[in-house]
Coordinates of N, CA and C in Angstrom, one line a residue:
X1498 N -159.5 -27.8 75.9 CA -159.0 -26.5 75.5 C -157.5 -26.6 75.2
X1499 N -157.1 -26.5 73.9 CA -155.6 -26.7 73.6 C -154.8 -25.5 74.2
X1500 N -153.6 -25.7 74.5 CA -152.7 -24.7 75.0 C -152.1 -23.9 73.8
X1501 N -151.9 -22.6 74.0 CA -151.5 -21.8 72.8 C -150.0 -21.9 72.6
X1502 N -149.2 -22.6 73.4 CA -147.8 -22.6 73.3 C -147.3 -23.9 74.0
X1503 N -146.2 -24.5 73.4 CA -145.6 -25.7 74.0 C -144.7 -25.3 75.2
X1504 N -144.4 -24.0 75.3 CA -143.6 -23.5 76.4 C -144.4 -22.6 77.3
X1505 N -144.4 -22.9 78.6 CA -145.2 -22.2 79.6 C -144.2 -21.5 80.5
X1506 N -144.1 -20.2 80.4 CA -143.1 -19.5 81.2 C -143.8 -18.9 82.5
X1507 N -143.2 -19.3 83.6 CA -143.8 -18.8 84.9 C -142.9 -17.6 85.4
X1508 N -143.4 -16.4 85.5 CA -142.7 -15.2 85.9 C -142.7 -15.2 87.4
X1509 N -141.5 -15.1 88.0 CA -141.3 -15.0 89.4 C -140.3 -14.0 89.8
X1510 N -140.6 -13.0 90.5 CA -139.7 -11.9 90.9 C -138.4 -12.5 91.6
X1511 N -138.6 -13.5 92.4 CA -137.5 -14.0 93.2 C -136.4 -14.6 92.4
X1512 N -136.7 -15.0 91.2 CA -135.6 -15.6 90.3 C -135.3 -14.8 89.1
X1513 N -135.9 -13.6 89.1 CA -135.7 -12.8 87.9 C -134.5 -11.9 87.8
X1514 N -133.6 -12.1 88.8 CA -132.3 -11.4 88.8 C -132.5 -9.9 88.8
X1515 N -133.5 -9.4 89.6 CA -133.7 -8.0 89.7 C -134.4 -7.3 88.5
X1516 N -134.7 -8.1 87.5 CA -135.3 -7.5 86.3 C -136.8 -7.3 86.6
X1517 N -137.4 -6.2 86.1 CA -138.8 -5.9 86.2 C -139.6 -6.9 85.4
X1518 N -140.7 -7.4 85.9 CA -141.4 -8.5 85.2 C -142.0 -8.0 83.9
X1519 N -142.5 -6.8 83.8 CA -143.0 -6.4 82.4 C -142.0 -6.5 81.3
X1520 N -140.8 -6.0 81.6 CA -139.7 -6.1 80.6 C -139.3 -7.5 80.4
X1521 N -139.3 -8.4 81.4 CA -139.0 -9.8 81.3 C -140.0 -10.4 80.4
X1522 N -141.3 -10.1 80.6 CA -142.4 -10.6 79.8 C -142.2 -10.2 78.3
X1523 N -141.8 -9.0 78.1 CA -141.6 -8.5 76.7 C -140.6 -9.4 76.0
X1524 N -139.5 -9.8 76.7 CA -138.5 -10.7 76.1 C -139.1 -12.1 75.9
X1525 N -139.8 -12.6 76.8 CA -140.4 -13.9 76.7 C -141.4 -14.0 75.5
X1526 N -142.2 -12.9 75.3 CA -143.1 -12.8 74.2 C -142.4 -12.7 72.9
X1527 N -141.3 -11.9 72.9 CA -140.5 -11.8 71.7 C -139.8 -13.1 71.3
X1528 N -139.6 -13.9 72.3 CA -139.0 -15.2 72.0 C -139.9 -16.2 71.5
X1529 N -141.2 -15.9 71.5 CA -142.2 -16.8 70.9 C -143.2 -17.5 71.9
X1530 N -143.0 -17.3 73.2 CA -143.9 -17.9 74.1 C -145.3 -17.2 74.1
X1531 N -146.4 -18.0 74.2 CA -147.7 -17.5 74.2 C -148.5 -18.0 75.4
X1532 N -147.8 -18.5 76.5 CA -148.5 -19.0 77.7 C -147.7 -18.6 78.8
X1533 N -148.2 -17.7 79.7 CA -147.4 -17.1 80.8 C -148.2 -17.1 82.1
X1534 N -147.5 -17.3 83.2 CA -148.1 -17.3 84.5 C -147.4 -16.3 85.4
X1535 N -148.1 -15.6 86.2 CA -147.5 -14.8 87.3 C -147.6 -15.6 88.6
X1536 N -146.4 -15.7 89.2 CA -146.3 -16.5 90.4 C -145.6 -15.5 91.4
X1537 N -146.3 -15.1 92.5 CA -145.8 -14.3 93.5 C -146.5 -14.5 94.8
X1538 N -145.7 -15.0 95.8 CA -146.3 -15.4 97.1 C -146.1 -14.3 98.2
X1539 N -145.4 -13.2 97.8 CA -145.0 -12.2 98.9 C -145.5 -10.8 98.6
X1540 N -145.7 -10.4 97.4 CA -146.0 -9.0 97.1 C -147.4 -8.7 97.6
X1541 N -147.6 -7.5 98.3 CA -149.0 -7.1 98.8 C -149.9 -6.9 97.6
X1542 N -151.2 -7.2 97.8 CA -152.1 -7.1 96.7 C -152.2 -5.7 96.1
X1543 N -151.9 -4.6 96.9 CA -151.9 -3.3 96.4 C -150.8 -3.1 95.3
X1544 N -149.8 -3.8 95.4 CA -148.7 -3.8 94.3 C -148.9 -4.9 93.3
X1545 N -149.4 -6.0 93.7 CA -149.6 -7.2 92.8 C -150.6 -6.9 91.8
X1546 N -151.7 -6.3 92.1 CA -152.8 -6.1 91.1 C -152.3 -5.2 90.0
X1547 N -151.7 -4.0 90.2 CA -151.3 -3.3 89.0 C -150.2 -4.0 88.2
X1548 N -149.4 -4.8 88.9 CA -148.4 -5.6 88.1 C -149.1 -6.6 87.2
X1549 N -150.1 -7.3 87.8 CA -150.8 -8.3 87.0 C -151.5 -7.7 85.9
X1550 N -152.1 -6.5 86.1 CA -152.8 -5.8 85.0 C -151.9 -5.4 83.9
X1551 N -150.7 -5.0 84.3 CA -149.7 -4.6 83.2 C -149.3 -5.8 82.4
X1552 N -149.1 -6.9 83.1 CA -148.7 -8.1 82.4 C -149.8 -8.6 81.4
X1553 N -151.0 -8.5 81.9 CA -152.2 -9.0 81.1 C -152.3 -8.1 79.9
X1554 N -152.1 -6.8 80.0 CA -152.2 -5.9 78.8 C -151.2 -6.4 77.8
X1555 N -150.0 -6.7 78.2 CA -148.9 -7.1 77.3 C -149.3 -8.4 76.6
X1556 N -149.8 -9.4 77.4 CA -150.1 -10.7 76.9 C -151.3 -10.6 75.9
X1557 N -152.3 -9.8 76.2 CA -153.4 -9.6 75.3 C -153.0 -9.0 74.0
X1558 N -152.1 -8.1 74.0 CA -151.6 -7.4 72.8 C -150.9 -8.4 71.9
X1559 N -150.2 -9.4 72.6 CA -149.4 -10.3 71.8 C -150.2 -11.6 71.5
X1560 N -151.4 -11.7 71.9 CA -152.2 -12.9 71.7 C -151.8 -14.1 72.6
X1561 N -151.2 -13.7 73.7 CA -150.8 -14.8 74.7 C -151.8 -15.0 75.8
X1562 N -151.8 -16.1 76.4 CA -152.7 -16.4 77.5 C -152.0 -16.2 78.8
X1563 N -152.7 -15.4 79.7 CA -152.1 -15.0 81.0 C -152.8 -15.7 82.1
X1564 N -152.0 -16.4 82.9 CA -152.5 -17.2 84.0 C -152.0 -16.6 85.3
X1565 N -152.8 -16.6 86.4 CA -152.4 -16.2 87.7 C -152.3 -17.4 88.6
X1566 N -151.2 -17.5 89.3 CA -151.0 -18.6 90.3 C -151.7 -18.3 91.6
X1567 N -152.5 -19.3 92.0 CA -153.0 -19.4 93.4 C -154.2 -18.5 93.7
X1568 N -154.2 -17.2 93.3 CA -155.1 -16.2 93.7 C -156.3 -16.0 92.8
X1569 N -157.4 -16.6 93.1 CA -158.6 -16.4 92.2 C -159.0 -15.0 92.2
X1570 N -158.9 -14.3 93.4 CA -159.3 -12.9 93.4 C -158.5 -12.0 92.5
X1571 N -157.2 -12.3 92.5 CA -156.3 -11.6 91.6 C -156.6 -11.8 90.2
X1572 N -156.8 -13.1 89.8 CA -157.1 -13.5 88.5 C -158.3 -12.8 87.9
X1573 N -159.3 -12.7 88.8 CA -160.6 -12.0 88.4 C -160.4 -10.5 88.3
X1574 N -159.7 -9.9 89.3 CA -159.5 -8.5 89.3 C -158.6 -8.0 88.2
X1575 N -157.7 -8.8 87.8 CA -156.7 -8.4 86.7 C -157.2 -8.8 85.3
X1576 N -158.4 -9.4 85.3 CA -159.0 -9.9 84.0 C -158.0 -10.9 83.3
X1577 N -157.4 -11.7 84.1 CA -156.5 -12.8 83.6 C -157.3 -13.8 82.8
X1578 N -156.6 -14.6 82.1 CA -157.2 -15.6 81.2 C -157.5 -16.9 82.0
X1579 N -156.8 -17.0 83.2 CA -157.0 -18.2 83.9 C -156.3 -18.2 85.2
X1580 N -156.4 -19.3 85.9 CA -155.9 -19.5 87.3 C -155.2 -20.9 87.4
X1581 N -154.1 -20.9 88.1 CA -153.4 -22.2 88.4 C -153.4 -22.4 89.9
X1582 N -153.8 -23.6 90.3 CA -153.8 -24.0 91.7 C -153.0 -25.2 92.0
X1583 N -152.5 -25.3 93.2 CA -151.7 -26.5 93.6 C -152.6 -27.3 94.5
X1584 N -152.0 -28.4 95.0 CA -152.7 -29.3 95.9 C -153.0 -28.6 97.3
X1585 N -152.3 -27.6 97.7 CA -152.5 -26.9 99.0 C -153.3 -25.6 98.8
X1586 N -153.7 -25.3 97.6 CA -154.4 -24.1 97.3 C -155.9 -24.3 97.3
X1587 N -156.6 -23.3 96.8 CA -158.1 -23.4 96.7 C -158.4 -24.7 95.9
X1588 N -159.3 -25.6 96.4 CA -159.6 -26.8 95.6 C -160.2 -26.4 94.2
X1589 N -159.8 -27.2 93.2 CA -160.2 -27.0 91.9 C -161.7 -26.7 91.7
X1590 N -162.6 -27.6 92.3 CA -164.0 -27.3 92.1 C -164.5 -26.0 92.6
X1591 N -163.9 -25.5 93.7 CA -164.3 -24.2 94.3 C -163.7 -23.1 93.4
X1592 N -162.5 -23.3 92.9 CA -161.9 -22.3 92.0 C -162.8 -22.2 90.7
X1593 N -163.2 -23.3 90.2 CA -164.0 -23.3 88.9 C -165.3 -22.5 89.1
X1594 N -165.9 -22.6 90.3 CA -167.1 -21.9 90.5 C -166.9 -20.4 90.6
X1595 N -165.7 -20.0 91.0 CA -165.4 -18.5 91.1 C -165.1 -17.9 89.7
X1596 N -164.5 -18.7 88.8 CA -163.9 -18.2 87.6 C -165.1 -17.9 86.6
X1597 N -164.8 -16.9 85.8 CA -165.8 -16.6 84.7 C -165.8 -17.7 83.7
X1598 N -166.9 -17.8 82.9 CA -166.9 -18.8 81.9 C -165.8 -18.6 80.9
X1599 N -165.2 -19.6 80.4 CA -164.1 -19.5 79.4 C -162.7 -19.4 80.0
X1600 N -162.6 -19.1 81.3 CA -161.3 -19.0 81.9 C -160.6 -20.3 82.1
X1601 N -159.3 -20.4 81.9 CA -158.5 -21.6 82.0 C -158.3 -21.9 83.5
X1602 N -158.4 -23.2 83.8 CA -158.1 -23.7 85.1 C -157.0 -24.8 85.0
X1603 N -155.8 -24.5 85.6 CA -154.8 -25.6 85.7 C -154.6 -26.0 87.1
X1604 N -154.1 -27.3 87.2 CA -153.9 -27.9 88.5 C -152.6 -28.6 88.6
X1605 N -151.8 -28.4 89.6 CA -150.6 -29.1 89.8 C -150.9 -30.5 90.5
X1606 N -150.2 -31.5 90.0 CA -150.3 -32.8 90.6 C -149.0 -33.5 90.7
X1607 N -148.9 -34.5 91.6 CA -147.7 -35.2 91.9 C -147.8 -36.7 91.8
X1608 N -149.0 -37.2 91.5 CA -149.1 -38.7 91.3 C -150.3 -38.9 90.4
X1609 N -150.5 -40.2 90.0 CA -151.6 -40.5 89.1 C -153.0 -40.2 89.6
X1610 N -153.2 -40.5 90.9 CA -154.5 -40.3 91.5 C -154.8 -38.8 91.5
X1611 N -153.9 -37.9 91.8 CA -154.1 -36.5 91.8 C -154.4 -36.0 90.4
X1612 N -153.7 -36.5 89.4 CA -153.9 -36.1 88.0 C -155.3 -36.5 87.6
X1613 N -155.8 -37.7 87.9 CA -157.1 -38.1 87.5 C -158.2 -37.3 88.3
X1614 N -157.9 -37.0 89.5 CA -158.8 -36.1 90.3 C -158.9 -34.7 89.7
X1615 N -157.8 -34.2 89.3 CA -157.8 -32.9 88.6 C -158.6 -32.9 87.4
X1616 N -158.5 -33.9 86.6 CA -159.3 -34.1 85.4 C -160.8 -34.1 85.7
X1617 N -161.1 -34.9 86.8 CA -162.5 -35.0 87.2 C -163.1 -33.7 87.7
X1618 N -162.2 -32.9 88.3 CA -162.6 -31.6 88.9 C -162.7 -30.5 87.9
X1619 N -162.4 -30.8 86.6 CA -162.6 -29.8 85.6 C -161.4 -29.1 85.1
X1620 N -160.2 -29.6 85.4 CA -159.0 -28.9 85.0 C -158.9 -28.8 83.5
X1621 N -158.5 -27.7 82.9 CA -158.3 -27.5 81.5 C -156.9 -28.1 81.1
X1622 N -156.0 -28.1 82.0 CA -154.7 -28.7 81.8 C -154.2 -29.3 83.2
X1623 N -153.4 -30.3 83.1 CA -152.9 -30.9 84.4 C -151.4 -30.8 84.3
X1624 N -150.8 -30.2 85.4 CA -149.4 -30.1 85.5 C -148.9 -31.2 86.3
X1625 N -147.8 -31.8 85.9 CA -147.2 -33.0 86.6 C -145.7 -32.6 86.9
X1626 N -145.3 -32.9 88.2 CA -144.0 -32.6 88.6 C -143.7 -33.0 90.0
X1627 N -142.5 -32.9 90.4 CA -141.4 -32.3 89.7 C -140.7 -33.3 88.8
X1628 N -140.3 -32.9 87.5 CA -139.7 -33.8 86.6 C -138.2 -34.1 87.1
X1629 N -137.5 -33.0 87.5 CA -136.1 -33.1 88.0 C -136.0 -32.3 89.2
X1630 N -134.9 -32.4 89.9 CA -134.6 -31.6 91.1 C -134.6 -30.1 90.7
X1631 N -135.2 -29.3 91.5 CA -135.4 -27.9 91.2 C -135.1 -27.0 92.4
X1632 N -134.6 -25.8 92.2 CA -134.3 -24.9 93.2 C -135.4 -23.8 93.3
X1633 N -136.3 -23.8 92.3 CA -137.4 -22.8 92.3 C -138.5 -23.0 93.3
X1634 N -138.6 -24.2 93.8 CA -139.7 -24.4 94.7 C -139.2 -25.4 95.8
X1635 N -139.4 -24.9 97.1 CA -139.0 -25.7 98.2 C -140.0 -26.8 98.4
X1636 N -139.5 -28.0 99.0 CA -140.4 -29.1 99.3 C -141.0 -29.8 98.1
X1637 N -140.3 -29.7 96.9 CA -140.8 -30.3 95.7 C -140.8 -31.8 95.9
X1638 N -141.8 -32.5 95.1 CA -141.8 -33.9 95.1 C -141.3 -34.4 93.7
X1639 N -140.2 -35.1 93.8 CA -139.6 -35.6 92.5 C -140.3 -36.9 92.0
X1640 N -140.9 -36.7 90.9 CA -141.7 -37.9 90.3 C -141.1 -38.4 89.0
X1641 N -140.4 -37.5 88.3 CA -139.7 -37.8 87.0 C -140.6 -38.0 85.9
X1642 N -140.0 -38.1 84.7 CA -140.8 -38.4 83.4 C -141.6 -39.6 83.5
X1643 N -141.3 -40.6 84.3 CA -142.0 -41.8 84.4 C -143.5 -41.6 84.7
X1644 N -143.8 -40.6 85.5 CA -145.2 -40.3 85.8 C -145.9 -39.8 84.6
X1645 N -145.3 -39.0 83.8 CA -145.9 -38.6 82.5 C -146.3 -39.8 81.7
X1646 N -145.4 -40.7 81.6 CA -145.8 -41.9 80.8 C -146.9 -42.7 81.4
X1647 N -147.0 -42.7 82.7 CA -148.0 -43.4 83.4 C -149.4 -42.8 83.2
X1648 N -149.5 -41.5 83.3 CA -150.8 -40.8 83.2 C -151.2 -40.4 81.8
X1649 N -150.3 -40.4 80.9 CA -150.6 -39.9 79.5 C -151.9 -40.5 79.0
X1650 N -152.1 -41.8 79.1 CA -153.3 -42.5 78.6 C -154.5 -42.2 79.4
X1651 N -154.3 -41.7 80.6 CA -155.5 -41.5 81.5 C -156.0 -40.0 81.5
X1652 N -155.2 -39.1 80.9 CA -155.6 -37.7 80.9 C -155.9 -37.2 79.5
X1653 N -157.1 -36.7 79.3 CA -157.5 -36.3 78.0 C -157.3 -34.8 77.8
X1654 N -156.9 -34.1 78.8 CA -156.6 -32.6 78.6 C -155.1 -32.5 78.5
X1655 N -154.6 -31.3 78.1 CA -153.1 -31.2 78.0 C -152.4 -31.5 79.3
X1656 N -151.2 -32.1 79.1 CA -150.3 -32.4 80.2 C -149.1 -31.4 80.2
X1657 N -148.9 -30.8 81.3 CA -147.8 -29.8 81.4 C -146.7 -30.4 82.4
X1658 N -145.5 -30.6 81.9 CA -144.4 -31.0 82.7 C -143.8 -29.8 83.4
X1659 N -143.4 -30.0 84.7 CA -142.8 -28.9 85.4 C -141.7 -29.4 86.4
X1660 N -140.7 -28.6 86.6 CA -139.8 -28.9 87.7 C -138.4 -29.3 87.2
X1661 N -137.5 -28.3 87.2 CA -136.1 -28.6 86.9 C -135.8 -28.8 85.4
X1662 N -136.7 -28.4 84.5 CA -136.6 -28.6 83.1 C -135.6 -27.6 82.5
X1663 N -134.7 -28.1 81.7 CA -133.7 -27.3 81.0 C -133.7 -27.6 79.5
X1664 N -133.0 -26.8 78.8 CA -132.8 -27.1 77.3 C -132.3 -28.5 77.1
X1665 N -131.4 -28.9 78.0 CA -130.8 -30.2 77.9 C -131.7 -31.4 78.1
X1666 N -132.7 -31.3 79.0 CA -133.6 -32.4 79.3 C -135.0 -32.2 78.8
X1667 N -135.3 -31.1 78.1 CA -136.7 -30.9 77.7 C -137.2 -32.0 76.8
X1668 N -136.3 -32.5 75.9 CA -136.7 -33.5 75.0 C -137.2 -34.8 75.6
X1669 N -136.6 -35.1 76.8 CA -137.0 -36.3 77.5 C -138.5 -36.2 78.0
X1670 N -138.9 -35.0 78.5 CA -140.3 -34.9 79.0 C -141.3 -34.8 77.8
X1671 N -140.9 -34.2 76.7 CA -141.8 -34.2 75.6 C -142.0 -35.6 75.0
X1672 N -140.9 -36.4 74.9 CA -141.0 -37.8 74.5 C -141.8 -38.6 75.4
X1673 N -141.8 -38.3 76.7 CA -142.5 -39.0 77.7 C -144.0 -38.7 77.7
X1674 N -144.4 -37.7 76.9 CA -145.9 -37.4 76.8 C -146.3 -36.1 77.1
X1675 N -145.5 -35.1 77.5 CA -145.9 -33.8 77.8 C -146.3 -33.0 76.6
X1676 N -147.4 -32.3 76.7 CA -147.9 -31.4 75.7 C -147.2 -30.1 75.7
X1677 N -146.8 -29.7 76.9 CA -146.1 -28.4 77.1 C -145.2 -28.6 78.3
X1678 N -144.2 -27.7 78.4 CA -143.3 -27.7 79.6 C -143.3 -26.3 80.2
X1679 N -143.4 -26.3 81.6 CA -143.4 -25.1 82.3 C -142.0 -24.9 82.9
X1680 N -141.5 -23.6 82.8 CA -140.1 -23.3 83.3 C -140.2 -22.0 84.1
X1681 N -139.3 -21.9 85.0 CA -139.2 -20.7 85.8 C -137.8 -20.1 85.7
X1682 N -136.8 -20.7 86.4 CA -135.5 -20.1 86.4 C -134.8 -20.3 85.1
X1683 N -135.1 -21.4 84.3 CA -134.4 -21.6 83.1 C -134.6 -20.4 82.1
X1684 N -135.7 -19.7 82.3 CA -135.9 -18.5 81.4 C -135.7 -17.2 82.3
X1685 N -136.4 -17.2 83.4 CA -136.4 -15.9 84.2 C -135.0 -15.5 84.7
X1686 N -134.1 -16.5 84.9 CA -132.8 -16.2 85.4 C -131.8 -16.3 84.3
X1687 N -132.2 -16.5 83.1 CA -131.3 -16.6 81.9 C -130.7 -15.2 81.6
X1688 N -129.5 -15.3 81.1 CA -128.8 -14.0 80.8 C -129.6 -13.3 79.7
X1689 N -130.2 -14.0 78.7 CA -131.0 -13.4 77.7 C -132.3 -14.2 77.7
X1690 N -133.3 -13.8 78.4 CA -134.6 -14.6 78.5 C -135.3 -14.8 77.1
X1691 N -135.2 -13.8 76.3 CA -135.8 -14.0 74.9 C -135.2 -15.1 74.1
X1692 N -133.8 -15.1 74.1 CA -133.1 -16.1 73.4 C -133.3 -17.5 74.0
X1693 N -133.4 -17.5 75.4 CA -133.6 -18.8 76.1 C -135.0 -19.3 75.7
X1694 N -136.0 -18.4 75.6 CA -137.3 -18.8 75.2 C -137.3 -19.4 73.8
X1695 N -136.7 -18.8 72.9 CA -136.7 -19.3 71.5 C -136.0 -20.6 71.4
X1696 N -134.9 -20.8 72.2 CA -134.1 -22.1 72.2 C -135.0 -23.2 72.7
X1697 N -135.8 -22.9 73.8 CA -136.7 -23.9 74.4 C -137.7 -24.4 73.3
X1698 N -138.3 -23.4 72.7 CA -139.3 -23.7 71.7 C -138.7 -24.6 70.5
X1699 N -137.5 -24.2 70.1 CA -136.9 -25.0 69.1 C -136.6 -26.4 69.6
X1700 N -136.1 -26.6 70.8 CA -135.8 -27.9 71.4 C -137.0 -28.7 71.5
X1701 N -138.2 -28.1 71.8 CA -139.4 -28.9 71.9 C -139.8 -29.3 70.5
X1702 N -139.7 -28.5 69.5 CA -140.0 -28.8 68.1 C -139.2 -30.0 67.7
X1703 N -137.9 -30.0 68.0 CA -137.0 -31.1 67.6 C -137.4 -32.4 68.3
X1704 N -137.8 -32.3 69.6 CA -138.2 -33.5 70.3 C -139.5 -34.1 69.7
X1705 N -140.4 -33.2 69.3 CA -141.7 -33.7 68.7 C -141.4 -34.3 67.3
X1706 N -140.5 -33.8 66.6 CA -140.2 -34.3 65.3 C -139.6 -35.7 65.4
X1707 N -139.0 -36.0 66.5 CA -138.3 -37.3 66.7 C -139.3 -38.4 67.0
X1708 N -140.5 -38.0 67.3 CA -141.5 -39.0 67.6 C -141.6 -39.3 69.1
X1709 N -142.7 -39.9 69.6 CA -142.9 -40.2 71.0 C -142.0 -41.3 71.5
X1710 N -141.6 -41.2 72.7 CA -140.8 -42.2 73.4 C -141.7 -43.4 73.9
X1711 N -141.4 -44.6 73.6 CA -142.2 -45.7 74.1 C -141.4 -46.5 75.1

């Protein structure tokens, strides 16, 4: 299943500088992103569900794919397009059994064995990270673009690079083999999230035009 966008924006209230996520999403969509994830580890479900539904309505109207982090129940209740799980979340095979047919399943990985296991477990895309040091996630494992180069030939589904990616280094991960890049603070905390989104997409296009790194 191809990804609808080379930029994958993860919306997180904790790094959104007090901005409401629906308005932040509007800016991200206006900037050209068509792949969005809601990540929230603290909001009660009574508040999280209406938020997720509001984001999904916006994504659907724009033709964007809306993914929920971690919570299969929320993804189903909000009619999301998919679910993303990490190594400490619901195992991918169990998650797949819960999801409706056609829903996207993404899995975070931190080494080649995990990436191959995610593929075997039915992941529609495999996220690899952390590419660079990041403040958006505590306890991150720094693996660098070298892991992308290592697993590129092993993984037949899209590879998503994540962790500390900026406009300055995004070209490096694209040339290392990433099909898309996931960002949190680089867009959510940007002064102008829409402009930041557009600049990322342009930088990815330039890196792709330059050819793969060998």
